[in-house]
Coordinates of N, CA and C and ligand atoms in Angstrom, one line a residue:
X401 N 150.2 98.1 161.1 CA 149.4 97.9 161.6 C 149.6 99.0 163.0
X402 N 148.5 99.8 162.7 CA 148.8 101.0 163.0 C 147.0 100.7 163.9
X403 N 147.2 101.4 164.6 CA 145.5 102.9 165.3 C 144.9 102.4 166.7
X404 N 145.1 100.3 166.5 CA 144.3 99.3 167.5 C 145.3 99.3 168.2
X405 N 144.3 98.6 169.5 CA 145.7 98.2 170.6 C 145.3 96.4 169.9
X406 N 146.8 95.8 170.3 CA 147.5 94.5 169.7 C 147.5 93.8 171.1
X407 N 146.9 92.8 172.3 CA 147.4 92.5 173.1 C 148.0 91.2 172.4
X408 N 149.1 91.2 172.6 CA 149.8 89.9 172.6 C 150.5 89.0 174.0
X409 N 149.9 87.8 174.5 CA 149.7 87.6 175.5 C 150.0 85.5 175.4
X410 N 150.9 85.5 176.5 CA 151.4 83.7 176.2 C 150.2 82.9 176.5
X411 N 150.0 81.7 175.7 CA 149.1 80.9 175.3 C 148.9 80.5 176.8
X412 N 149.7 80.7 177.8 CA 149.4 79.9 179.0 C 148.4 80.9 180.0
X413 N 148.5 82.4 179.1 CA 147.8 83.3 180.8 C 146.4 83.9 179.6
X414 N 146.5 83.3 178.1 CA 146.0 84.3 177.2 C 144.5 84.1 177.8
X415 N 143.7 83.0 178.5 CA 142.3 82.5 178.3 C 141.9 83.6 180.0
X416 N 143.0 83.7 181.0 CA 142.6 84.1 182.0 C 142.5 85.2 181.5
X417 N 143.2 85.9 181.3 CA 143.7 87.4 180.2 C 142.4 88.5 179.5
X418 N 142.1 87.3 179.1 CA 140.4 88.0 178.3 C 139.5 87.6 179.4
X419 N 139.2 87.0 180.0 CA 138.5 86.7 181.2 C 137.7 88.1 182.2
X420 N 139.9 88.1 183.0 CA 139.6 89.4 183.3 C 139.3 90.5 182.4
X421 N 139.8 90.5 181.6 CA 139.2 91.8 180.7 C 137.1 92.1 180.8
X422 N 136.9 91.2 180.9 CA 135.3 90.9 180.4 C 135.0 91.2 182.0
X423 N 135.7 90.1 182.7 CA 135.1 91.3 184.4 C 134.8 92.7 184.2
X424 N 136.2 92.8 184.0 CA 136.4 94.8 184.3 C 135.7 95.2 183.8
X425 N 134.9 95.2 182.3 CA 133.8 96.0 181.3 C 133.0 96.0 182.3
X426 N 132.2 94.5 182.6 CA 131.3 93.7 183.6 C 130.8 94.8 185.1
X427 N 132.2 94.8 185.3 CA 132.1 95.8 186.9 C 132.1 97.1 186.7
X428 N 132.7 97.6 185.5 CA 132.4 99.0 184.9 C 130.8 98.9 184.6
X429 N 130.1 98.5 184.0 CA 129.3 98.0 183.3 C 128.1 97.2 183.0
X430 N 127.5 97.2 184.5 CA 127.0 95.9 184.9 C 126.0 95.6 184.5
X431 N 125.4 96.8 183.4 CA 124.1 96.6 181.9 C 124.8 96.4 180.2
X432 N 126.2 96.0 181.0 CA 126.5 95.9 179.8 C 126.1 94.7 178.7
X433 N 125.8 95.3 177.8 CA 124.9 94.8 176.3 C 126.7 94.0 175.2
X434 N 126.4 92.4 175.1 CA 128.2 92.5 174.7 C 127.2 91.4 173.5
X435 N 127.8 91.0 172.8 CA 127.6 89.8 171.3 C 129.2 88.7 171.9
X436 N 128.6 87.7 172.0 CA 130.0 86.8 171.6 C 129.7 85.2 170.6
X437 N 130.9 85.2 170.7 CA 130.9 84.0 169.3 C 131.4 82.5 169.8
X438 N 131.2 81.7 169.0 CA 130.6 79.9 169.6 C 131.9 80.1 168.9
X439 N 132.2 78.9 168.4 CA 133.9 78.5 168.3 C 134.9 78.3 168.8
X440 N 136.1 77.8 168.8 CA 137.0 76.8 169.7 C 137.5 77.7 170.7
X441 N 137.6 79.0 170.1 CA 138.9 80.2 170.4 C 138.4 80.0 171.7
X442 N 137.0 80.8 172.3 CA 136.7 81.7 173.3 C 135.8 80.1 174.0
X443 N 135.8 79.5 173.8 CA 136.1 78.3 175.4 C 136.6 78.7 176.2
X444 N 137.9 78.4 176.3 CA 138.9 78.6 177.3 C 138.0 79.9 178.2
X445 N 138.3 81.2 177.5 CA 137.7 82.3 178.2 C 137.0 81.8 179.1
X446 N 135.0 81.4 178.6 CA 133.8 81.3 179.4 C 134.4 80.0 180.5
X447 N 135.4 79.2 180.7 CA 135.3 78.5 181.2 C 135.9 78.8 182.3
X448 N 136.5 79.8 182.0 CA 137.7 80.7 183.7 C 137.0 81.4 183.6
X449 N 135.0 82.2 183.2 CA 134.6 84.0 183.2 C 133.7 83.3 184.5
X450 N 133.1 82.4 185.2 CA 133.1 82.3 186.2 C 133.3 82.3 187.6
X451 N 134.3 81.8 187.7 CA 135.4 82.0 188.5 C 136.3 82.9 188.5
X452 N 136.4 84.2 187.4 CA 137.0 85.5 187.4 C 135.9 86.6 187.8
X453 N 135.1 86.5 188.0 CA 133.6 86.7 188.4 C 133.6 86.9 189.6
X454 N 133.4 85.6 190.5 CA 133.8 85.2 191.7 C 134.2 86.0 192.1
X455 N 135.7 85.8 192.0 CA 137.0 86.4 192.7 C 136.8 87.5 192.6
X456 N 136.5 88.3 191.8 CA 136.4 89.7 191.8 C 135.1 90.5 192.1
X457 N 133.7 89.7 192.8 CA 133.0 90.2 193.7 C 131.2 90.6 192.7
X458 N 131.6 90.1 191.1 CA 131.4 91.0 190.1 C 130.2 90.3 189.7
X459 N 129.0 90.4 189.0 CA 128.0 89.8 189.2 C 127.5 89.6 187.5
X460 N 127.1 89.2 186.4 CA 126.8 89.0 185.4 C 125.0 89.8 184.9
X461 N 124.4 90.0 186.3 CA 122.9 89.8 186.4 C 122.1 90.6 186.0
X462 N 122.9 91.4 185.6 CA 122.0 92.5 184.9 C 122.3 92.7 182.9
X463 N 123.7 91.7 182.8 CA 123.9 92.2 181.8 C 122.9 91.4 180.5
X464 N 123.5 91.9 179.0 CA 122.9 91.4 178.1 C 123.6 91.3 177.0
X465 N 123.7 89.3 177.6 CA 124.2 88.2 175.8 C 123.4 87.9 175.2
X466 N 124.3 88.4 173.5 CA 123.7 88.5 172.0 C 125.3 87.9 171.8
X467 N 123.8 86.3 171.0 CA 124.6 85.5 170.4 C 125.1 86.0 169.1
X468 N 126.3 85.7 168.3 CA 126.4 87.0 167.4 C 126.5 85.8 165.9
X469 N 125.8 84.4 166.3 CA 126.0 83.7 164.8 C 124.6 82.9 164.9
X470 N 124.2 82.1 163.2 CA 123.5 80.5 164.1 C 123.4 80.0 162.8
X471 N 123.8 78.3 162.7 CA 123.7 77.8 161.5 C 121.3 78.1 161.4
X472 N 121.5 78.2 160.4 CA 120.1 76.9 159.6 C 120.7 75.8 159.8
X473 N 119.0 75.0 159.2 CA 119.0 74.0 159.2 C 119.5 72.7 160.2
X474 N 119.3 73.2 161.7 CA 119.4 72.9 162.5 C 118.5 72.6 163.6
X475 N 118.2 70.7 164.0 CA 117.1 71.5 164.9 C 116.8 72.4 166.3
X476 N 116.2 72.1 166.6 CA 116.6 73.2 168.1 C 117.2 72.1 169.5
X477 N 118.4 73.0 169.9 CA 119.1 71.8 171.0 C 119.6 71.1 170.3
X478 N 120.2 71.1 169.1 CA 120.9 70.3 168.4 C 122.3 71.2 169.0
X479 N 123.6 69.9 169.0 CA 124.9 70.2 170.0 C 125.7 71.4 168.9
X480 N 125.4 71.0 168.5 CA 126.9 72.4 167.1 C 125.6 73.5 166.8
X481 N 124.0 73.8 167.6 CA 123.7 75.2 167.2 C 124.3 75.9 168.1
X482 N 124.6 77.4 167.9 CA 125.6 78.3 168.2 C 124.0 78.8 170.1
X483 N 122.9 78.6 169.3 CA 122.2 79.2 170.9 C 122.7 78.0 172.0
X484 N 123.0 77.0 171.6 CA 123.0 75.7 172.6 C 124.5 75.5 172.7
X485 N 125.5 76.3 172.5 CA 127.1 76.0 172.2 C 126.9 77.1 173.2
X486 N 126.6 78.5 173.1 CA 126.8 80.1 173.5 C 125.6 79.8 175.4
X487 N 125.0 78.8 175.2 CA 123.8 78.8 176.4 C 124.4 77.9 177.2
X488 N 125.0 76.9 177.2 CA 125.9 75.9 177.8 C 127.5 76.8 178.8
X489 N 128.0 76.9 177.7 CA 129.3 78.3 178.0 C 129.0 78.9 178.7
X490 N 128.8 79.7 178.9 CA 128.4 80.9 179.3 C 126.7 81.2 179.8
X491 N 125.9 81.4 179.2 CA 124.7 81.6 180.2 C 124.4 81.2 180.7
X492 N 124.6 80.0 180.3 CA 124.0 78.8 182.0 C 124.6 79.0 183.2
X493 N 126.1 79.6 183.2 CA 127.4 79.5 183.8 C 127.4 81.4 184.7
X494 N 127.1 81.8 183.6 CA 126.5 83.1 184.5 C 125.4 84.1 184.4
X495 N 124.4 83.4 183.8 CA 122.9 84.3 184.7 C 123.2 85.6 184.3
X496 N 123.0 85.6 182.5 CA 122.7 87.3 182.0 C 121.2 87.7 182.7
X497 N 121.0 89.3 182.4 CA 119.0 89.4 182.3 C 119.0 88.6 181.4
X498 N 120.2 88.6 180.3 CA 119.0 88.5 179.4 C 119.7 88.0 178.4
X499 N 119.1 86.7 177.3 CA 120.0 85.9 176.3 C 119.2 86.2 174.9
X500 N 120.1 87.6 173.8 CA 119.3 87.2 172.6 C 119.8 86.9 172.2
X501 N 118.9 85.7 170.9 CA 119.8 85.0 170.3 C 118.0 85.1 168.8
X502 N 119.2 84.4 168.1 CA 118.3 83.9 167.0 C 116.8 83.4 166.3
X503 N 115.9 83.3 166.2 CA 114.8 82.7 166.9 C 114.3 81.9 165.3
X504 N 115.7 80.6 165.0 CA 115.4 80.5 163.8 C 114.2 79.3 163.0
X505 N 113.9 78.8 165.1 CA 113.1 77.1 165.1 C 111.4 77.8 164.4
X506 N 110.8 79.0 165.3 CA 109.2 79.8 165.1 C 109.4 80.6 163.4
X507 N 110.5 81.9 163.5 CA 110.7 82.7 162.3 C 110.8 82.0 161.4
X508 N 110.6 82.7 159.8 CA 111.9 82.7 159.1 C 113.0 83.2 159.2
X509 N 113.9 82.5 158.7 CA 115.4 83.0 158.8 C 115.4 84.4 158.2
X510 N 114.5 85.3 157.1 CA 115.1 87.1 157.2 C 114.1 87.0 158.4
X511 N 113.3 86.9 158.9 CA 111.9 87.0 159.8 C 112.6 87.0 161.6
X512 N 113.6 85.9 161.5 CA 114.5 85.6 162.7 C 115.7 87.2 163.0
X513 N 115.9 87.9 161.5 CA 117.1 88.3 161.6 C 116.6 89.6 162.1
X514 N 115.6 90.1 161.2 CA 115.1 91.4 161.5 C 114.5 91.1 163.2
X515 N 114.2 90.3 163.9 CA 113.6 90.0 164.8 C 114.9 90.4 166.0
X516 N 115.8 89.2 166.4 CA 117.1 90.3 167.1 C 117.5 91.3 166.4
X517 N 117.4 91.9 164.9 CA 117.9 93.6 165.3 C 116.9 94.6 165.7
X518 N 115.9 93.5 165.8 CA 115.1 94.6 167.1 C 115.4 94.5 168.8
X519 N 115.1 92.9 169.1 CA 116.0 93.0 170.1 C 117.1 93.8 170.6
X520 N 117.8 93.8 169.6 CA 119.0 94.0 170.4 C 119.6 95.9 170.3
X521 N 118.0 96.5 169.4 CA 118.7 97.9 169.6 C 117.3 98.3 170.4
X522 N 116.5 97.4 170.9 CA 116.1 97.8 172.5 C 116.2 97.9 173.7
X523 N 117.5 97.2 173.4 CA 118.3 96.9 174.1 C 119.6 98.1 174.7
X524 N 119.7 99.0 173.8 CA 120.6 100.3 173.5 C 121.5 100.2 173.1
X525 N 121.6 98.6 171.9 CA 122.7 98.6 170.8 C 123.8 97.7 171.4
X526 N 124.0 97.6 170.9 CA 125.6 96.8 171.4 C 127.2 97.7 171.7
X527 N 127.2 97.4 172.8 CA 128.8 97.7 173.9 C 129.9 97.4 173.1
X528 N 129.6 96.2 172.8 CA 131.2 94.9 172.7 C 131.0 94.1 172.1
X529 N 131.1 93.7 171.1 CA 131.5 92.9 169.9 C 132.8 92.2 170.5
X530 N 132.6 90.7 170.7 CA 133.7 90.0 170.7 C 133.3 88.9 170.0
X531 N 134.9 89.2 169.0 CA 134.9 87.5 167.7 C 135.7 87.2 167.7
X532 N 136.0 86.2 167.1 CA 136.8 84.7 166.6 C 137.1 85.3 164.8
X533 N 138.1 84.2 164.8 CA 138.8 85.0 163.5 C 138.7 83.6 162.5
X534 N 137.6 83.6 161.8 CA 137.4 82.1 160.4 C 138.9 81.8 159.8
X535 N 139.4 81.0 159.2 CA 140.4 80.5 158.5 C 140.1 81.4 157.4
X536 N 139.2 81.9 156.5 CA 138.9 83.0 155.6 C 139.1 84.3 156.1
X537 N 139.5 84.5 157.2 CA 138.8 85.9 157.7 C 138.0 86.6 157.9
X538 N 136.7 85.3 158.0 CA 135.5 85.9 158.2 C 134.8 86.2 159.9
X539 N 134.6 87.1 160.5 CA 133.9 87.2 161.4 C 132.1 87.2 161.6
X540 N 132.1 87.1 163.0 CA 130.6 85.6 162.9 C 130.8 85.2 161.5
X541 N 129.5 85.4 161.1 CA 129.4 83.8 159.8 C 129.5 85.5 158.0
X542 N 130.1 86.9 158.2 CA 130.4 87.8 157.4 C 132.0 87.2 156.4
X543 N 131.1 86.2 155.2 CA 132.0 85.4 154.6 C 133.3 86.4 153.6
X544 N 134.0 86.2 153.2 CA 134.7 87.1 151.9 C 133.5 87.8 151.1
X545 N 133.6 88.6 151.2 CA 133.1 89.2 150.2 C 131.5 90.3 150.7
X546 N 132.1 90.2 152.0 CA 130.4 90.6 152.8 C 131.7 92.7 152.5
X547 N 130.7 93.1 152.6 CA 131.0 95.1 152.8 C 130.2 95.5 153.7
X548 N 130.9 96.2 154.4 CA 131.0 97.2 155.7 C 130.0 97.5 155.8
X549 N 128.5 97.7 154.8 CA 127.4 98.0 155.6 C 126.6 96.7 155.3
X550 N 127.1 95.2 155.4 CA 126.3 93.9 155.4 C 125.1 94.0 156.4
X551 N 124.4 93.8 156.6 CA 123.4 94.1 157.3 C 123.4 92.2 158.5
X552 N 122.6 92.4 159.9 CA 122.7 91.2 159.7 C 121.4 90.0 159.0
X553 N 122.2 89.0 158.5 CA 120.9 88.1 157.3 C 121.9 86.3 157.2
X554 N 120.8 86.2 156.3 CA 121.0 84.2 155.9 C 122.1 85.2 154.9
X555 N 123.2 84.3 154.9 CA 124.5 84.2 154.3 C 124.7 82.7 154.0
X556 N 125.4 82.5 153.3 CA 125.7 80.9 152.0 C 126.8 81.4 152.6
X557 N 127.5 79.7 153.9 CA 128.0 79.5 154.1 C 129.5 79.0 153.3
X558 N 130.8 79.6 153.5 CA 132.3 78.8 152.5 C 132.5 77.5 152.9
X559 N 133.5 76.9 151.9 CA 133.1 75.5 152.1 C 134.6 75.3 153.0
X560 N 135.7 76.8 153.7 CA 136.2 76.2 155.0 C 135.5 76.6 155.9
X561 N 134.6 77.3 155.7 CA 133.7 77.5 156.9 C 133.0 76.2 157.0
X562 N 132.3 75.4 156.5 CA 131.0 74.4 156.2 C 132.4 73.5 156.7
X563 N 133.7 73.4 156.2 CA 134.5 72.0 156.9 C 134.7 72.2 158.5
X564 N 134.9 73.5 158.6 CA 135.2 73.6 160.3 C 133.7 73.5 160.8
X565 N 132.8 73.5 160.5 CA 131.6 73.1 161.3 C 131.4 71.4 161.4
X566 N 132.4 70.7 160.6 CA 132.4 69.9 160.8 C 132.9 69.1 162.3
X567 N 133.4 70.1 162.8 CA 134.5 69.5 164.0 C 133.7 69.9 165.0
X568 N 132.5 70.9 164.4 CA 131.6 70.8 166.4 C 130.2 69.6 165.7
X569 N 130.6 69.0 165.2 CA 130.2 67.5 165.1 C 128.9 67.6 164.9
X570 N 128.7 68.0 163.1 CA 127.6 68.7 162.5 C 128.3 67.7 160.8
X571 N 128.0 66.8 160.4 CA 128.1 65.7 158.9 C 127.0 65.8 159.0
X572 N 126.9 66.2 157.9 CA 126.9 67.1 156.9 C 127.0 68.0 157.1
X573 N 127.9 69.4 157.2 CA 127.4 70.8 158.4 C 126.5 71.0 156.9
X574 N 125.7 72.6 157.9 CA 124.7 73.0 156.9 C 125.3 74.2 155.9
X575 N 124.6 75.0 154.7 CA 125.0 75.2 154.0 C 125.3 76.6 154.4
X576 N 123.8 77.3 155.3 CA 123.7 78.8 155.9 C 123.9 78.6 157.2
X577 N 123.2 80.1 157.7 CA 123.6 80.7 158.6 C 123.2 82.4 158.8
X578 N 122.8 82.6 159.6 CA 122.2 84.4 160.0 C 123.7 84.8 161.0
X579 N 123.8 85.9 160.4 CA 124.6 86.0 161.2 C 124.3 87.7 161.9
X580 N 124.8 88.3 162.6 CA 125.1 89.5 163.0 C 125.8 90.6 161.7
X581 N 125.2 91.2 160.7 CA 126.2 92.0 160.0 C 127.1 92.7 160.6
X582 N 128.1 93.1 159.2 CA 129.0 94.0 159.1 C 128.8 95.2 160.4
X583 N 127.7 95.8 159.4 CA 127.0 96.9 160.5 C 126.9 97.0 161.5
X584 N 126.3 95.9 161.4 CA 126.2 95.6 163.7 C 127.3 96.1 164.2
X585 N 128.4 94.7 164.0 CA 129.9 94.9 164.3 C 130.5 95.7 164.2
X586 N 129.8 96.5 163.4 CA 131.1 97.6 163.0 C 130.6 99.3 164.4
X587 N 128.4 98.7 164.5 CA 128.2 99.8 165.6 C 128.4 99.8 166.2
X588 N 128.9 98.7 166.8 CA 129.5 98.7 168.6 C 129.9 99.6 169.1
X589 N 130.3 100.2 169.9 CA 131.5 100.9 170.7 C 132.8 100.5 170.7
X590 N 133.1 99.1 171.0 CA 134.7 98.1 171.5 C 134.0 96.9 170.4
X591 N 134.9 96.6 169.8 CA 135.5 95.1 169.3 C 136.7 94.7 169.7
X592 N 136.6 93.8 170.4 CA 137.2 92.7 170.3 C 137.4 91.2 169.4
X593 N 139.2 91.4 168.6 CA 139.4 90.2 168.1 C 140.0 89.9 169.0
X594 N 139.6 87.7 168.7 CA 140.9 86.6 169.4 C 140.7 86.5 168.1
X595 N 142.1 85.8 168.5 CA 142.9 84.6 168.0 C 144.2 84.2 168.9
X596 N 144.0 82.6 168.5 CA 145.4 81.9 169.0 C 145.1 81.1 168.5
X597 N 146.4 79.7 168.7 CA 147.0 79.3 167.5 C 148.0 79.2 166.7
X598 N 148.9 78.3 166.3 CA 149.7 78.8 165.0 C 149.0 78.7 163.3
X599 N 147.5 77.9 163.9 CA 147.2 77.6 162.5 C 146.0 79.4 162.2
X600 N 145.9 80.2 163.3 CA 145.6 81.8 162.7 C 146.5 82.7 162.6
X601 N 147.7 82.2 162.6 CA 148.9 83.5 162.6 C 148.9 83.6 161.1
X602 N 148.2 83.4 160.1 CA 148.7 84.0 158.7 C 147.6 85.2 159.0
X603 N 146.4 84.7 159.0 CA 145.1 84.2 159.3 C 144.8 86.0 159.7
X604 N 145.6 86.1 160.8 CA 145.5 87.8 161.5 C 147.0 88.3 161.0
X605 N 147.4 88.1 159.6 CA 149.0 88.6 159.3 C 148.1 89.4 158.5
X606 N 147.3 88.6 158.1 CA 146.3 89.3 157.1 C 145.7 90.3 157.1
X607 N 145.1 89.9 158.5 CA 143.4 91.0 158.6 C 144.7 92.4 158.8
X608 N 145.7 91.7 159.6 CA 145.8 93.7 160.4 C 147.2 93.9 159.6
X609 N 147.8 93.1 158.5 CA 148.9 94.0 157.4 C 148.9 94.1 156.1
X610 N 147.6 93.2 155.8 CA 147.0 93.1 154.5 C 146.5 94.6 154.1
X611 N 145.7 94.4 153.0 CA 144.8 95.8 152.6 C 143.5 95.3 153.3
X612 N 143.3 97.0 153.5 CA 142.0 96.5 154.5 C 141.1 96.3 153.3
X613 N 139.9 95.3 152.6 CA 139.1 94.8 151.9 C 137.7 93.7 152.0
X614 N 136.7 93.7 151.6 CA 135.8 92.5 152.3 C 136.1 91.8 151.8
X615 N 136.9 91.3 151.1 CA 137.6 89.6 150.4 C 138.2 88.9 152.2
X616 N 138.8 89.8 152.8 CA 139.3 89.5 154.5 C 138.6 90.6 155.5
X617 N 137.1 90.3 155.7 CA 136.2 90.3 156.3 C 136.8 90.7 157.3
X618 N 137.6 90.0 158.0 CA 138.3 91.5 159.4 C 139.2 92.1 159.0
X619 N 139.4 92.0 157.7 CA 140.6 93.8 158.0 C 139.4 95.1 158.2
X620 N 138.3 95.1 157.8 CA 137.6 96.3 157.8 C 137.2 96.8 159.6
X621 N 137.7 95.7 160.2 CA 138.1 96.3 161.6 C 139.0 96.9 161.5
X622 N 139.7 97.0 161.3 CA 140.8 97.8 160.7 C 140.2 99.9 161.5
X623 N 139.4 99.8 160.2 CA 138.8 101.4 160.7 C 138.1 101.8 161.7
X624 N 138.3 100.5 162.6 CA 137.1 100.9 163.8 C 137.6 101.7 165.3
X625 N 137.9 102.6 166.0 CA 138.5 103.2 166.6 C 138.0 102.5 168.1
X626 N 137.7 101.6 168.1 CA 136.5 100.3 169.5 C 138.1 99.3 169.2
X627 N 138.4 98.9 167.6 CA 139.2 97.3 167.6 C 140.6 97.1 169.0
X628 N 140.2 96.0 169.7 CA 141.2 95.6 170.3 C 141.7 94.0 169.7
X629 N 143.2 93.6 169.5 CA 143.0 92.3 169.4 C 143.8 91.4 170.5
X630 N 143.6 90.7 171.2 CA 143.2 89.9 171.3 C 143.8 88.2 171.4
X631 N 145.9 88.5 170.6 CA 146.0 87.1 170.6 C 146.9 86.4 171.0
X632 N 147.0 85.1 171.0 CA 148.6 84.7 171.5 C 149.7 84.6 171.4
X633 N 150.3 84.4 171.8 CA 152.3 84.2 170.9 C 151.8 83.1 170.0
X634 N 151.4 82.0 170.2 CA 151.5 81.3 168.7 C 151.3 81.6 167.5
X635 N 149.6 83.1 167.8 CA 148.7 83.1 166.6 C 149.4 84.9 166.6
X636 N 150.9 84.8 167.0 CA 150.8 86.7 167.1 C 151.6 86.2 165.8
X637 N 150.9 87.5 165.2 CA 151.4 88.2 163.6 C 153.1 88.2 163.5
X638 N 153.4 87.3 161.7 CA 154.3 87.6 161.5 C 155.2 89.4 161.5
X639 N 156.0 89.3 162.2 CA 157.1 91.3 160.9 C 156.3 90.8 160.0
Ligands
LIG1395 C1 132.9 79.9 162.4 C2 131.9 80.9 163.1 C3 132.4 81.4 164.5 C4 133.6 81.9 164.4 C5 135.0 81.8 163.5 C6 136.3 80.8 164.3 O1 132.9 79.9 161.3 N1 131.1 81.6 162.5 O2 131.7 82.3 164.9 O3 134.8 82.7 165.1 O4 134.4 80.2 162.6 O5 136.3 79.5 164.9 P1 136.7 78.9 165.6 O6 136.9 79.7 167.3 O7 136.1 77.9 166.1 O8 138.4 79.0 164.7

């Protein structure tokens, strides 16, 4: 694995490390446009973010937070909806100037994707995309087979993704979602790929040291000059 940053941080300090990096970015660029994931990986970071901002006297009040992906078929306000999760875990806590999500309640899914892309373009595009890592190497809901030029779109969820969704409190899980596309992720200035825990060690190793292939969408990130991989020591790729 070469050509990009790999931070391996002890698990006990991992969330503070990532929260600190986010504060650094907001301090340097108060009008940061940052796309954030849901899932369990970033939740400890989000818990620490308000305190980390306050400790350094930094505000997110001019920033734009953009939602990475969304399930289809769940009613507005459902506790497993990604807009609800990111709203509660970050947006309500740090009060950014804007929160861009997918309007899947008022619009057909394809129209919601088009509106989302237009809103992101209107704020000048993404400075930073923060990603979790799916068990099968997906990023956002870009499942295996997603080409590097895949746009923001409706996608059928892989079986392992549907299984993971049950853990977020929705059973039976949704069959489809909408996601920022591979092209949109790769267009960002900077990309942070987060991975924690032993369950992610195997897929992180494949992501960083296996073939670059749409079969492992996260591996495609290795071609991006602004990629930073931030893992805890439990997820450390094996040599
Ligand atoms: C989910 C989401 C991703 C998330 C990933 C990892 O299916 N679509 O955005 O990053 O899988 O989730 P977790 O952090 O819970 O392992």
